Coordinates of C-alpha atoms in Angstrom, one line a residue:
M1 CA 53.8 205.1 96.5
V2 CA 55.4 207.9 94.3
L3 CA 53.2 208.7 90.9
E4 CA 56.1 208.6 88.2
S5 CA 55.9 209.2 84.5
T6 CA 59.4 207.4 83.1
I7 CA 60.9 207.6 79.8
V8 CA 63.3 204.7 79.3
C9 CA 66.2 205.6 76.8
V10 CA 68.0 202.5 75.1
D11 CA 71.1 202.6 73.4
N12 CA 70.4 200.8 70.1
S13 CA 74.0 201.8 68.5
D14 CA 76.7 199.4 66.9
Y15 CA 78.5 199.3 70.1
M16 CA 75.6 196.9 71.4
R17 CA 76.6 194.0 69.1
N18 CA 79.5 193.4 71.5
G19 CA 79.6 190.1 73.6
D20 CA 81.1 191.2 76.8
F21 CA 77.8 191.2 78.3
I22 CA 76.0 187.4 77.8
P23 CA 74.9 186.9 75.4
T24 CA 75.1 190.7 73.8
R25 CA 74.9 193.8 75.0
L26 CA 71.5 194.6 73.0
Q27 CA 70.1 191.6 74.3
A28 CA 71.7 192.4 78.7
Q29 CA 70.1 195.6 78.0
Q30 CA 66.5 194.2 77.2
D31 CA 66.2 192.0 80.1
A32 CA 67.3 195.1 82.3
V33 CA 64.6 197.0 80.7
N34 CA 61.9 194.5 81.2
L35 CA 62.5 194.4 85.0
I36 CA 62.7 198.1 85.3
C37 CA 59.4 198.6 83.5
H38 CA 57.4 195.7 85.8
S39 CA 59.3 197.7 88.9
K40 CA 57.4 201.1 88.0
T41 CA 54.3 200.0 86.7
R42 CA 54.1 197.5 90.0
S43 CA 55.4 200.0 92.4
N44 CA 52.0 202.0 91.5
P45 CA 49.2 200.9 88.9
E46 CA 48.9 204.5 87.7
N47 CA 52.6 204.8 86.7
N48 CA 53.4 205.0 83.0
V49 CA 56.3 204.1 81.1
G50 CA 57.4 205.2 77.6
L51 CA 60.2 204.0 75.3
L52 CA 62.9 205.8 72.9
T53 CA 66.0 204.9 70.9
L54 CA 69.2 206.9 71.1
A55 CA 70.6 206.1 68.0
S56 CA 67.8 207.2 65.6
C57 CA 66.0 209.6 68.5
E58 CA 62.7 207.6 68.1
V59 CA 60.0 207.6 70.4
L60 CA 59.2 204.2 69.9
L61 CA 56.3 204.0 72.6
T62 CA 54.5 207.2 74.3
L63 CA 53.9 207.0 78.0
T64 CA 51.7 203.8 78.9
A65 CA 50.7 201.6 81.6
D66 CA 50.6 198.5 79.4
V67 CA 54.3 197.0 80.0
G68 CA 53.2 194.2 76.8
R69 CA 53.3 196.8 74.7
V70 CA 56.8 198.5 75.9
L71 CA 58.2 195.0 75.5
T72 CA 56.7 194.2 72.1
K73 CA 58.5 197.5 70.9
L74 CA 61.7 196.9 72.7
H75 CA 62.4 193.3 71.0
Q76 CA 62.0 195.1 67.9
V77 CA 65.0 197.5 68.4
Q78 CA 68.3 196.5 66.2
P79 CA 71.7 197.9 66.5
K80 CA 72.5 200.8 63.7
G81 CA 74.4 203.8 63.8
S82 CA 76.0 205.9 66.7
M83 CA 74.7 207.4 69.6
R84 CA 73.3 211.0 70.1
F85 CA 73.0 211.1 73.7
L86 CA 71.9 214.8 74.4
N87 CA 69.3 214.7 71.4
G88 CA 67.7 211.6 73.2
I89 CA 67.4 213.2 76.3
R90 CA 65.7 216.7 75.0
I91 CA 63.3 214.4 73.0
A92 CA 62.7 212.4 76.4
H93 CA 62.2 215.7 78.3
L94 CA 59.4 216.7 75.5
A95 CA 57.7 213.4 75.6
L96 CA 57.2 213.9 79.5
K97 CA 55.8 217.3 79.2
H98 CA 52.7 215.8 77.5
R99 CA 52.0 213.3 80.2
Q100 CA 48.2 213.0 81.2
G101 CA 48.9 212.7 84.7
K102 CA 50.4 216.4 85.6
N103 CA 50.7 215.5 88.9
H104 CA 53.1 212.7 88.2
K105 CA 56.9 213.1 88.5
M106 CA 59.1 212.8 85.6
R107 CA 61.8 210.6 85.4
I108 CA 64.2 209.8 82.6
I109 CA 66.4 206.4 82.6
V110 CA 68.8 206.2 80.0
F111 CA 71.1 203.2 79.0
V112 CA 74.6 204.1 77.8
G113 CA 76.7 201.6 76.5
S114 CA 78.6 203.3 73.6
P115 CA 81.3 206.6 74.0
I116 CA 79.6 209.8 74.7
D117 CA 80.8 212.3 71.8
E118 CA 79.6 215.3 73.8
D119 CA 81.9 217.1 75.8
E120 CA 81.4 217.5 79.5
K121 CA 80.3 221.4 79.5
E122 CA 77.5 220.5 77.3
L123 CA 76.2 217.9 79.6
V124 CA 76.4 219.8 82.6
K125 CA 74.3 222.9 81.0
A126 CA 71.6 220.5 79.9
A127 CA 71.6 218.8 83.3
K128 CA 71.2 222.3 84.9
R129 CA 68.1 222.5 82.4
L130 CA 66.6 219.2 83.6
K131 CA 66.8 220.2 87.2
K132 CA 65.1 223.8 86.7
E133 CA 62.2 221.5 84.9
K134 CA 62.2 218.6 88.1
V135 CA 63.4 215.9 85.8
N136 CA 65.4 213.7 87.3
V137 CA 67.6 211.1 85.5
D138 CA 69.0 207.7 86.2
I139 CA 72.2 206.7 84.1
V140 CA 73.1 203.0 83.7
N141 CA 76.7 203.0 82.2
F142 CA 77.9 199.9 80.8
G143 CA 80.3 198.4 78.4
E144 CA 82.4 201.8 77.8
E145 CA 82.4 203.0 81.6
N146 CA 86.4 203.9 81.2
A147 CA 85.5 206.6 78.6
N148 CA 82.0 207.8 80.1
T149 CA 82.3 207.7 83.8
E150 CA 83.8 210.9 84.2
K151 CA 81.3 212.9 82.2
L152 CA 78.1 211.3 83.2
T153 CA 79.2 211.7 87.1
A154 CA 79.6 215.5 86.2
L155 CA 75.9 215.5 84.7
V156 CA 74.5 213.4 87.7
N157 CA 76.4 215.8 90.1
A158 CA 74.8 218.8 88.0
L159 CA 71.2 217.3 88.4
N160 CA 71.5 216.8 92.3
G161 CA 73.1 219.9 93.2
K162 CA 74.6 220.4 96.8
E163 CA 71.9 218.2 98.6
G164 CA 70.0 216.4 95.9
T165 CA 69.9 212.6 95.7
S166 CA 67.1 211.9 93.4
S167 CA 69.4 211.1 90.2
H168 CA 71.5 208.1 90.6
L169 CA 74.5 206.8 88.2
V170 CA 75.0 203.1 88.5
T171 CA 78.3 202.1 86.7
V172 CA 78.4 198.0 85.7
P173 CA 81.8 196.6 85.0
P174 CA 81.9 193.7 82.0
G175 CA 80.8 190.3 83.8
P176 CA 78.0 190.1 85.9
V177 CA 74.5 190.1 84.4
L178 CA 73.3 193.6 84.0
S179 CA 69.8 192.9 85.3
D180 CA 71.2 191.3 88.1
A181 CA 73.7 194.1 89.0
L182 CA 70.9 196.7 88.8
L183 CA 68.7 194.8 91.2
S184 CA 69.9 196.3 94.5
S185 CA 70.7 199.9 92.8
P186 CA 69.0 202.6 93.6
I187 CA 67.1 202.8 90.3
F188 CA 64.9 199.8 91.3
V189 CA 64.6 200.8 95.4
G190 CA 62.4 203.8 95.3
E191 CA 62.1 207.0 97.4
D192 CA 60.4 204.9 100.2
G193 CA 62.9 202.0 100.2
A194 CA 60.7 199.6 98.9
T195 CA 60.5 197.8 95.4
A196 CA 58.1 195.9 93.3
V197 CA 60.8 193.8 91.4
P198 CA 59.3 190.0 91.2
G199 CA 60.8 187.8 94.1
M200 CA 62.4 190.8 95.8
G201 CA 60.9 192.5 99.0
S202 CA 61.6 195.6 100.7
G203 CA 64.6 197.7 100.0
G204 CA 65.6 194.7 97.6
Y205 CA 66.4 192.0 100.2
E206 CA 65.1 188.5 100.1
F207 CA 61.7 187.8 101.9
G208 CA 61.8 191.6 102.3
V209 CA 64.1 191.3 105.6
D210 CA 67.8 193.2 105.7
P211 CA 69.9 190.4 106.9
N212 CA 72.3 193.1 108.1
E213 CA 69.6 194.5 110.6
D214 CA 68.0 191.2 111.6
P215 CA 70.0 188.3 110.9
E216 CA 67.8 185.8 112.9
L217 CA 64.5 186.6 111.2
A218 CA 66.1 186.0 107.8
L219 CA 68.0 183.1 108.9
A220 CA 64.4 181.7 110.3
L221 CA 62.9 182.4 106.8
R222 CA 65.7 180.9 104.8
V223 CA 65.1 177.9 107.0
S224 CA 61.7 177.5 106.8
M225 CA 61.9 178.1 103.0
E226 CA 64.6 175.2 102.5
E227 CA 62.3 172.5 104.8
Q228 CA 59.3 173.4 103.1
R229 CA 61.5 172.9 99.7
A230 CA 62.6 169.6 101.1
R231 CA 59.1 168.6 102.4
Q232 CA 57.9 168.8 98.9
E233 CA 60.8 166.8 97.4
E234 CA 60.1 164.0 99.9
D235 CA 56.6 164.2 99.1
A236 CA 57.5 163.8 95.2
R237 CA 59.7 161.0 95.9
K238 CA 56.9 159.1 97.8
A239 CA 54.7 159.5 95.2
A240 CA 57.0 158.0 92.6
V241 CA 57.6 155.3 94.6
D242 CA 54.0 154.6 95.2
S243 CA 53.2 154.6 91.7
A244 CA 56.2 152.3 90.7
A245 CA 55.0 149.8 93.6
E246 CA 51.1 149.8 92.2
G247 CA 52.6 149.2 88.7
T248 CA 54.8 145.9 90.0
V249 CA 51.7 144.2 92.1
T250 CA 49.9 142.5 89.3
P251 CA 52.7 140.8 87.6
A252 CA 54.1 139.5 91.2
A253 CA 50.3 138.1 91.9
T254 CA 50.3 136.5 88.5
N255 CA 53.8 134.7 89.0
E256 CA 52.9 133.7 92.9
E257 CA 49.8 132.1 91.2
A258 CA 51.2 130.3 88.4
L259 CA 53.7 128.9 90.9
L260 CA 50.8 128.0 93.3
E261 CA 49.2 125.8 90.1
Q262 CA 52.3 124.4 89.3
A263 CA 53.2 123.4 92.9
I264 CA 49.5 121.8 93.0
A265 CA 49.9 119.7 89.9
M266 CA 53.3 118.4 91.1
S267 CA 51.8 117.3 94.3
M268 CA 48.7 115.3 92.1
N269 CA 51.6 114.0 90.2
P270 CA 54.6 113.1 91.9
D271 CA 56.2 110.5 89.3
G272 CA 56.6 113.6 87.2
S273 CA 54.4 112.1 84.3
S274 CA 52.1 114.2 82.7
V275 CA 48.6 114.5 84.0
D276 CA 45.3 115.3 82.2
P277 CA 43.1 117.8 83.0
T278 CA 40.2 115.8 83.4
P279 CA 37.1 116.8 85.7
V280 CA 37.8 113.8 88.0
A281 CA 41.0 115.4 89.0
S282 CA 40.2 118.9 89.0
D283 CA 37.0 119.1 91.0
P284 CA 36.6 115.7 93.5
T285 CA 33.8 117.3 95.3
M286 CA 31.8 116.5 92.1
L287 CA 32.3 112.8 92.1
T288 CA 30.2 110.2 93.7
E289 CA 31.5 108.7 96.7
E290 CA 32.6 105.2 95.1
E291 CA 34.6 107.5 92.4
Q292 CA 36.1 109.4 95.2
I293 CA 37.0 106.0 97.1
A294 CA 38.9 104.9 93.7
L295 CA 40.6 108.1 93.1
A296 CA 41.8 107.8 96.7
M297 CA 43.5 104.3 96.2
Q298 CA 44.7 105.3 92.5
M299 CA 46.4 108.4 94.1
S300 CA 48.1 106.1 97.1
L301 CA 49.4 103.5 95.0
Q302 CA 50.8 106.1 92.7
N303 CA 52.8 107.4 96.0
S304 CA 53.7 104.1 96.9
A305 CA 54.9 103.2 93.6
S306 CA 56.9 106.5 93.4
S307 CA 58.4 106.1 97.0
T308 CA 59.6 102.3 95.6
A309 CA 61.0 103.5 92.7
Q310 CA 63.4 106.1 94.2
N311 CA 64.6 103.5 96.9
T312 CA 65.6 100.9 94.2
P313 CA 69.1 101.5 93.1
A314 CA 69.5 102.2 89.5
P315 CA 70.6 99.3 87.3
M316 CA 73.8 99.4 85.7
D317 CA 74.5 99.8 82.4
T318 CA 74.8 96.7 79.8
D319 CA 74.8 95.9 76.3
D320 CA 72.2 92.9 76.5
V321 CA 69.0 94.7 75.7
G322 CA 67.2 91.2 76.2
L323 CA 68.1 90.7 79.9
A324 CA 66.9 94.6 80.7
G325 CA 63.4 93.8 79.0
A326 CA 63.2 90.7 81.2
E327 CA 64.0 92.7 84.4
N328 CA 61.2 95.6 83.2
Q329 CA 58.8 92.7 82.8
E330 CA 59.4 91.3 86.5
E331 CA 58.9 94.6 88.0
E332 CA 55.7 95.0 86.2
E333 CA 54.5 91.7 87.5
D334 CA 56.1 92.5 91.1
Y335 CA 53.7 95.9 90.8
S336 CA 50.7 94.1 89.6
E337 CA 51.0 91.5 92.5
V338 CA 51.3 94.1 95.0
M339 CA 48.1 95.9 93.4
N340 CA 46.3 92.4 93.4
D341 CA 46.8 91.9 97.0
P342 CA 43.8 92.1 98.9
E343 CA 45.4 92.5 102.0
F344 CA 47.7 95.5 101.3
L345 CA 44.5 97.1 99.5
Q346 CA 42.6 96.7 102.8
S347 CA 45.4 98.2 104.7
V348 CA 45.6 101.2 102.4
I349 CA 41.8 101.9 102.9
E350 CA 41.9 101.6 106.4
N351 CA 44.5 104.5 106.6
L352 CA 42.3 106.7 104.4
P353 CA 40.8 109.3 106.8
G354 CA 37.0 109.4 106.6
V355 CA 36.8 106.1 104.9
D356 CA 34.8 103.2 106.1
P357 CA 36.5 99.6 105.1
Q358 CA 33.2 98.3 105.7
S359 CA 31.1 100.2 103.5
E360 CA 29.0 98.6 101.0
A361 CA 30.8 101.3 98.3
V362 CA 34.1 99.9 99.6
R363 CA 33.5 96.4 99.3
S364 CA 32.1 96.5 95.6
A365 CA 34.9 98.8 94.7
M366 CA 37.5 95.8 96.1
G367 CA 35.4 93.4 94.3
S368 CA 35.7 95.4 90.8
L369 CA 39.2 95.7 91.3
T370 CA 39.6 91.8 92.3
K371 CA 37.4 90.9 89.1
K372 CA 39.6 93.0 87.0
D373 CA 42.9 91.2 88.4
D374 CA 41.3 88.2 87.9
S375 CA 40.4 88.6 84.1
K376 CA 44.0 89.8 83.6
K377 CA 45.6 86.3 84.7
D378 CA 43.1 84.3 82.8
N379 CA 44.2 86.0 79.5
K380 CA 48.2 86.0 80.0
E381 CA 47.6 82.3 81.3
K382 CA 45.7 81.8 77.6
D383 CA 48.6 83.7 75.8
K384 CA 51.4 81.5 77.3

């Protein structure tokens, strides 16, 4: 892991207001500087990063390992004036001379998004001086690449010499996101071929594997990641379904209980008339034996009466109201005759399960019903 002190020179001229890089050149540059600072400090905890502006040639922050301070100063930069390329590089070189770790290598990263006013000879002369001082320079050429590419190429060639490869020029045309275009560039990939950019592996490749060297391993890692993502989505979907099902269990159970109670009420009252919620009908086990027998007889009579009423055809419509009243009275008398018939009552009692027709309770109940019917007949005869 290389020990290195880096000064990042940002372009804050008026050209940085242009929108050919999303959202503007200045904000795209800020995102790229953010990634570079994190990459440098994560590659080695002892690395330091500083910040300098090229328009005002002001050192915003001296060398530090605190990336948060760098980003705070970076977001305070505003476009103003024109870029002074060589003056900014000279000041960055002076800042690197005052680094605390003298064993750190020196590097300057320059973002150029404005036309360079200096001619090529001045740039080559400054490059030879930096090479003698063993200062490496990485240049990001964006926005005005047509006007600056030739000059910057001559500068980098003079820094590297015939066999050197420590300085780099990266030209980014308008269109792609600036930070994404730099991820696989030599600026992010160190001398050992590794990078500390979040989410990227060795050499800037996903999962740290070059798909060109080992395509099977890269494919296996990608498939495993997709399967894990699909498994997590399936678990989340099942959890959502289970929570929704738990939320609907209670209303369904309540509706079933209501329907059950309604069915019981209808079975207790098949003729559709209202039923009084008396304790006798709600809990038959609390009744005495005589009351239970009377209740059973009453229920059987209601069932027989309802079946007889259903089998009887509906009477024809007539305008004679008196005739209809007479027919209703005859039907009531017929029902009363059936209820007063001892043989019919005796047959009903014999058909009831668990009831002894010869028990004293049954005989007393039959006698009381017969007495009531005889008294009703006597009252009717007196009225006549």
